[in-house]
């Protein structure tokens, strides 16, 4: 049974004593001050330009100009927009305060392959403080042969988050040669492990992908599992423990109805919300705002 | 002859002058303030979710929720519970003070293989201080080709432990390509070396595995040794010197009587106690509490 | 639509609030205090002696003496001259204030190949402050297998730039084994990605190469693009977002008319200016000054 | 001609001005306050438990308990005992002041091979200060492919030694793939180089092995040298310059007379003393004390 | 045309404003206070014991005792002696002030091959300050695959030099697999590049080897150059820009007349002086002093 997020950030319970005042204030802003304002979250991420290059914007060239996403985040009433340091500095000053900022702290290009993936910091928690952000984002490549680099760096980010009262949103992404040999990054095995790692590393919020069916290569007991999609989603939400789970949208799906069914599935299974990028900003503005409105309508039915 | 642990932490002897006041206070809490309270220790560890993934919880899904282990540790009257930073922050605030916390400082996933294993820090001694922990845990991969990384990091942890009066519990684990070529991590050769390394590195407490018989691949003089299980256990306890030895339980054994015989064996041979995880929290709560009670009963017969 | 650069540095608009006073002062000096003084920029770079060795000066041995380039920069009325620490310290004291200095912070020799290229720092932002520079230059090898080293170092440079009000000019250069396998560093794919990376990393100004046509090896959707030179240049300028774009001149072109046509092309397509080295200082002084004058004349027609 | 060590530490000569007061005080304690007290030194080392594992204690199981070596050092009247941090903290508090402590700062297991040997720090000079040690020990793996790691770390140790007035005893050990390809670590070539490196790195005292004859693989001019054992020992003592030379005992030699002949050889050839471990503590206590007494008798005949 | 060095260090010209007072004082001591005292320099280096081992002293065993070189430097009236930290600390206290000290900060053994050569620091600029040195020496392995390590470290040394007013003498040495594949470290191509790198890195003085003829393997345009020895020497002096050039002597040449002809050649071609080690201290003292006197006589004819 997933806890109510109010337990976590609102009440005067003993449990919430472990959250610093600054972190509580910022989390409340994301959960109750913006977006659906009911303890759920919808975040608009824009780190794909760094992670995949401008190729991602080809289907909707207008989205190459970050103003597009900023406008969508504000007009669509998102809980937050997630940007790297360059975009945040250049685009958010004129909109400061209209939509919360999740400053994405690390990232890389996809030009070299991901066999030994590592995601270097390009910004710090202090940069986030300076820019008035309400959370930071950190990508951890779970299971990469160079995971030690990421875990150590993540520790420092978490400690700075503690120091400055900044919530930590973790992109918990299985990646690298070893996970490929064990069935790939999308399997239930991989996502389930990633969910637990986020909880163990001290994330406040975790971004996951909807787990696919397991394949022959994954280790037992996953190999023998036969679970439905809802069972799989519930499993990873449970594995994330007290970490709030947001699901990623992945590549754009032209079928809006299918996108909405996904959102409903995630919320039914205990997610706190979604972090959809390409499925939003690759749509023409009117269409994107409409889809946003309908996603928000679903989230509104799941107060946490 | 194994010393009495009181020599170490209780008396006003010259020897104990080398233990700082803070460390002595915390060690006493673990040895005499909680658990069997007679100088022995039983610690409930929960780092398997990070080290092995959620797969470890499949036999008892309830254990996926850390509340389960926390309840077991409190109701079972353990000397301490060992948790990583994420679990500690999210679960211990509401139970602070009911059971001591050993904050596990480092860890990794088992997705990449262990040929060049290194266990990165995900928390610091200062985190442990902040959370009111009574000890920190550190895994050293003894004999890994990257042992220099671990030894250096361990030095810094130990120095911080000194500074803040925090006992250091070392998971002293032979690991990596080289130990595999010399017979594997479970042999007497490997465990005996690991015991000595913990003593040399300045651990206060060491977690070891019961040493298996040596095999053809181990170096001399171990290869020619023919020792019984008690002889082997005694040997590694002696090699640990003045470091208090806890034995690990390893994978779950359904035969509770066999588990208890193991405990008796370890205590007979000079151990300070046990650190059993899966053998406890993979059992249904009533059964786990019962086994805990019986382990405690054994430890009660070995005041130190 | 490329923004007017005045929006960025001159006006009292909200947007410009994100630029610190020091950075604004220095950027204004480059854009309006020197060079064409109309919001465009022409910078004379001299990092080739380190990057390629003295071989680059063979066609015009006089240029081996840095006095040559300094004189050209001053007499030609450049917006700035870009020098590494050694040349700056040894040549700019006597000319301090006559032409702004862009202190190039990192660099390397081309003796080892570029498969895993990394460009180490040889100077710091504080060195630039000490020397009275008006900007720093930093080379990022986009997509190198060791990109994590560069990105992390770039973060620290950017943070120091923030602290000391120093504009950051990024040499955003695709480099390394992986980009070679994807068609090479000169393709539209590579340059377009590099432009975005500069924007994402928080550069104020980016130096790019004119993108060549894509080749068979580049990934989709670039492989299927069929764009004219102006379309390609416009594309990378757009991908650079709010980062001011300067185009590199590359190897010397003896046909001055062709050089000038290039300049016109870049300015037509939204560039802020050019950073031509060998095309300038490999010419005899009179010829170099004449070409400089004609480039400036073109830039003068594109107030920003 | 080897200098008198009094020149170094006792007299008011200009030369001794380069030794800080703290270092002089501690060196005097080792040379004149303990051991033979005539400017020679006999140190009892116990780092083999870490370097080789408990296997080293099999011939004399009593020696596994560090109390054995501590007792031998005190009762035998050694100049000092050399221990790692764990052993020092756990065993020296009760004996503080009875025998000087050389805190061994770095070490490793011999589980991985030594092809790229590096010896990580497990303690600091400040630890030595805190424990009241009179010197620190540092192993430098001369000629290892990773020698840069060791040399840099050694610099920091030396600088801290300077800061805190702590003498630096260097275990100068040729090691790694490259020295194996050049004839191995025991040759005159290897030991002679190691002696010079200690002098160049700023050691106060160096521990060397008696150089063996050179073999076919060593480089010229060593390959063609035909020197007797005394000539070889004299050569390495000369190569150590003003660094005081202690010779190692290596594996245990059951023939005590041969051990003593070695001691005499070393002292005849200019050594300051010996650092014998296994040759001492692998003997039964009475025998060890007797051998100690006889070594001391030899050293007494070589006042420095 | 090589500038007069007085321009650099003596006059009140604007140019010299870029040199800090401390650095100017120390450079003057080297150029005008010791040695030929006319703006030229002759430095006696002794880093070969570390770089090549004691083998280098075999032709003149007396030189193994550093007193030999110190006496030669003082009695021969050298501009300075260059020593590593160990030799400096142990030998210069008694001679402090009689001959300036260049503290060599980094070095390594030649036991591993040079394919990926890196020269680690064994001393700091602060060590040089503490010892009253008048300059520091730093070896940069130009073009090594690990050049990034050296360049970064060199930056820190240069910045400390700036902070403490310490001149930086760079041993600018092409080294590593890549330069071997391009014709080797001794070619004009290699030395010419090395000269430029020293200038770019901010060296005050550079030590180079006389460039040999280029070979088939060097890149164009060097491969096609056909230059005489004087032309080659002039070329590298020009490429060093405003960095004062000292030429190395390399292995001992028994023909003193040939050595002197070399000195004359270097001075004719614009060098500031020489840094001859083995060609000096491998000679018997009387012969070494005589050769020193004759070298000084040559330098006296080239006031700078």
XYZ file of C-alpha atoms in Angstrom, chain A residues 15-132:
118
model
C 7.821 10.745 10.310
C 7.966 14.089 8.589
C 10.569 15.268 11.058
C 13.208 13.760 8.850
C 12.468 16.233 6.082
C 14.181 19.573 6.518
C 12.031 22.678 6.510
C 13.447 23.922 3.230
C 12.894 20.658 1.454
C 9.379 20.442 2.840
C 8.572 23.944 1.645
C 9.823 23.223 -1.840
C 8.166 19.812 -2.108
C 4.887 21.364 -1.026
C 5.244 23.954 -3.748
C 5.590 21.172 -6.317
C 2.816 18.988 -4.869
C 0.284 21.540 -3.688
C 1.291 24.929 -5.008
C 1.527 24.155 -8.720
C 0.255 21.542 -11.168
C -2.806 19.565 -10.040
C -2.216 20.842 -6.481
C -3.469 17.601 -4.957
C -0.249 15.819 -4.101
C 0.348 14.612 -7.628
C 2.900 16.010 -10.022
C 3.316 16.606 -13.712
C 6.708 17.831 -14.738
C 7.737 18.964 -18.206
C 11.327 17.845 -18.841
C 13.622 19.345 -21.463
C 16.965 17.627 -21.221
C 16.638 15.811 -24.524
C 18.496 18.502 -26.449
C 21.617 17.608 -24.534
C 20.976 13.889 -24.220
C 19.953 13.224 -27.836
C 20.868 16.412 -29.687
C 18.631 18.700 -31.734
C 17.387 15.651 -33.660
C 14.669 15.276 -31.060
C 13.084 18.542 -32.143
C 12.774 17.705 -35.839
C 9.121 16.618 -35.602
C 8.236 20.033 -34.160
C 10.900 22.601 -35.024
C 9.222 25.257 -32.886
C 10.253 23.265 -29.826
C 13.920 23.923 -30.579
C 13.359 27.358 -29.078
C 13.114 26.776 -25.348
C 10.537 29.542 -25.116
C 8.127 26.990 -26.516
C 8.504 24.599 -23.601
C 8.539 27.408 -21.071
C 5.284 28.736 -22.467
C 3.762 25.258 -22.444
C 4.851 24.704 -18.835
C 3.358 28.010 -17.702
C 0.189 27.995 -19.754
C -0.336 24.300 -19.148
C -0.025 24.744 -15.409
C 2.690 22.151 -14.863
C 4.032 21.342 -11.435
C 7.492 22.227 -12.734
C 9.727 22.420 -15.766
C 13.037 20.532 -15.757
C 15.914 22.304 -17.499
C 19.690 22.166 -17.567
C 21.749 25.113 -16.432
C 22.148 26.789 -19.815
C 18.466 26.780 -20.661
C 17.479 27.725 -17.129
C 19.777 30.727 -16.997
C 18.813 31.980 -20.421
C 15.063 31.429 -20.258
C 13.795 31.428 -16.732
C 14.799 34.887 -15.529
C 11.976 36.456 -17.484
C 9.524 33.870 -16.151
C 10.880 33.416 -12.647
C 8.166 32.340 -10.270
C 5.555 31.506 -12.897
C 6.418 27.830 -12.915
C 8.774 25.989 -10.544
C 12.148 24.961 -11.899
C 13.750 21.545 -11.509
C 17.388 22.200 -12.330
C 18.807 19.151 -14.062
C 22.345 18.884 -12.741
C 23.987 16.325 -14.972
C 23.839 15.051 -18.526
C 25.852 13.954 -21.532
C 25.623 13.538 -25.291
C 24.680 10.204 -26.832
C 27.543 10.345 -29.322
C 29.717 7.749 -27.574
C 27.887 4.538 -26.823
C 26.522 3.738 -23.394
C 28.615 0.678 -22.575
C 30.304 2.469 -19.669
C 27.889 5.357 -19.356
C 28.518 8.099 -16.848
C 26.619 11.361 -16.574
C 28.838 14.238 -15.491
C 27.638 17.214 -13.485
C 27.239 20.430 -15.399
C 25.635 22.335 -12.517
C 25.491 22.234 -8.750
C 22.855 22.423 -6.047
C 24.131 25.915 -5.299
C 23.363 26.880 -8.893
C 19.826 25.674 -8.222
C 19.615 27.749 -5.055
C 20.902 30.806 -6.904
C 18.295 30.371 -9.648
C 15.447 29.882 -7.182
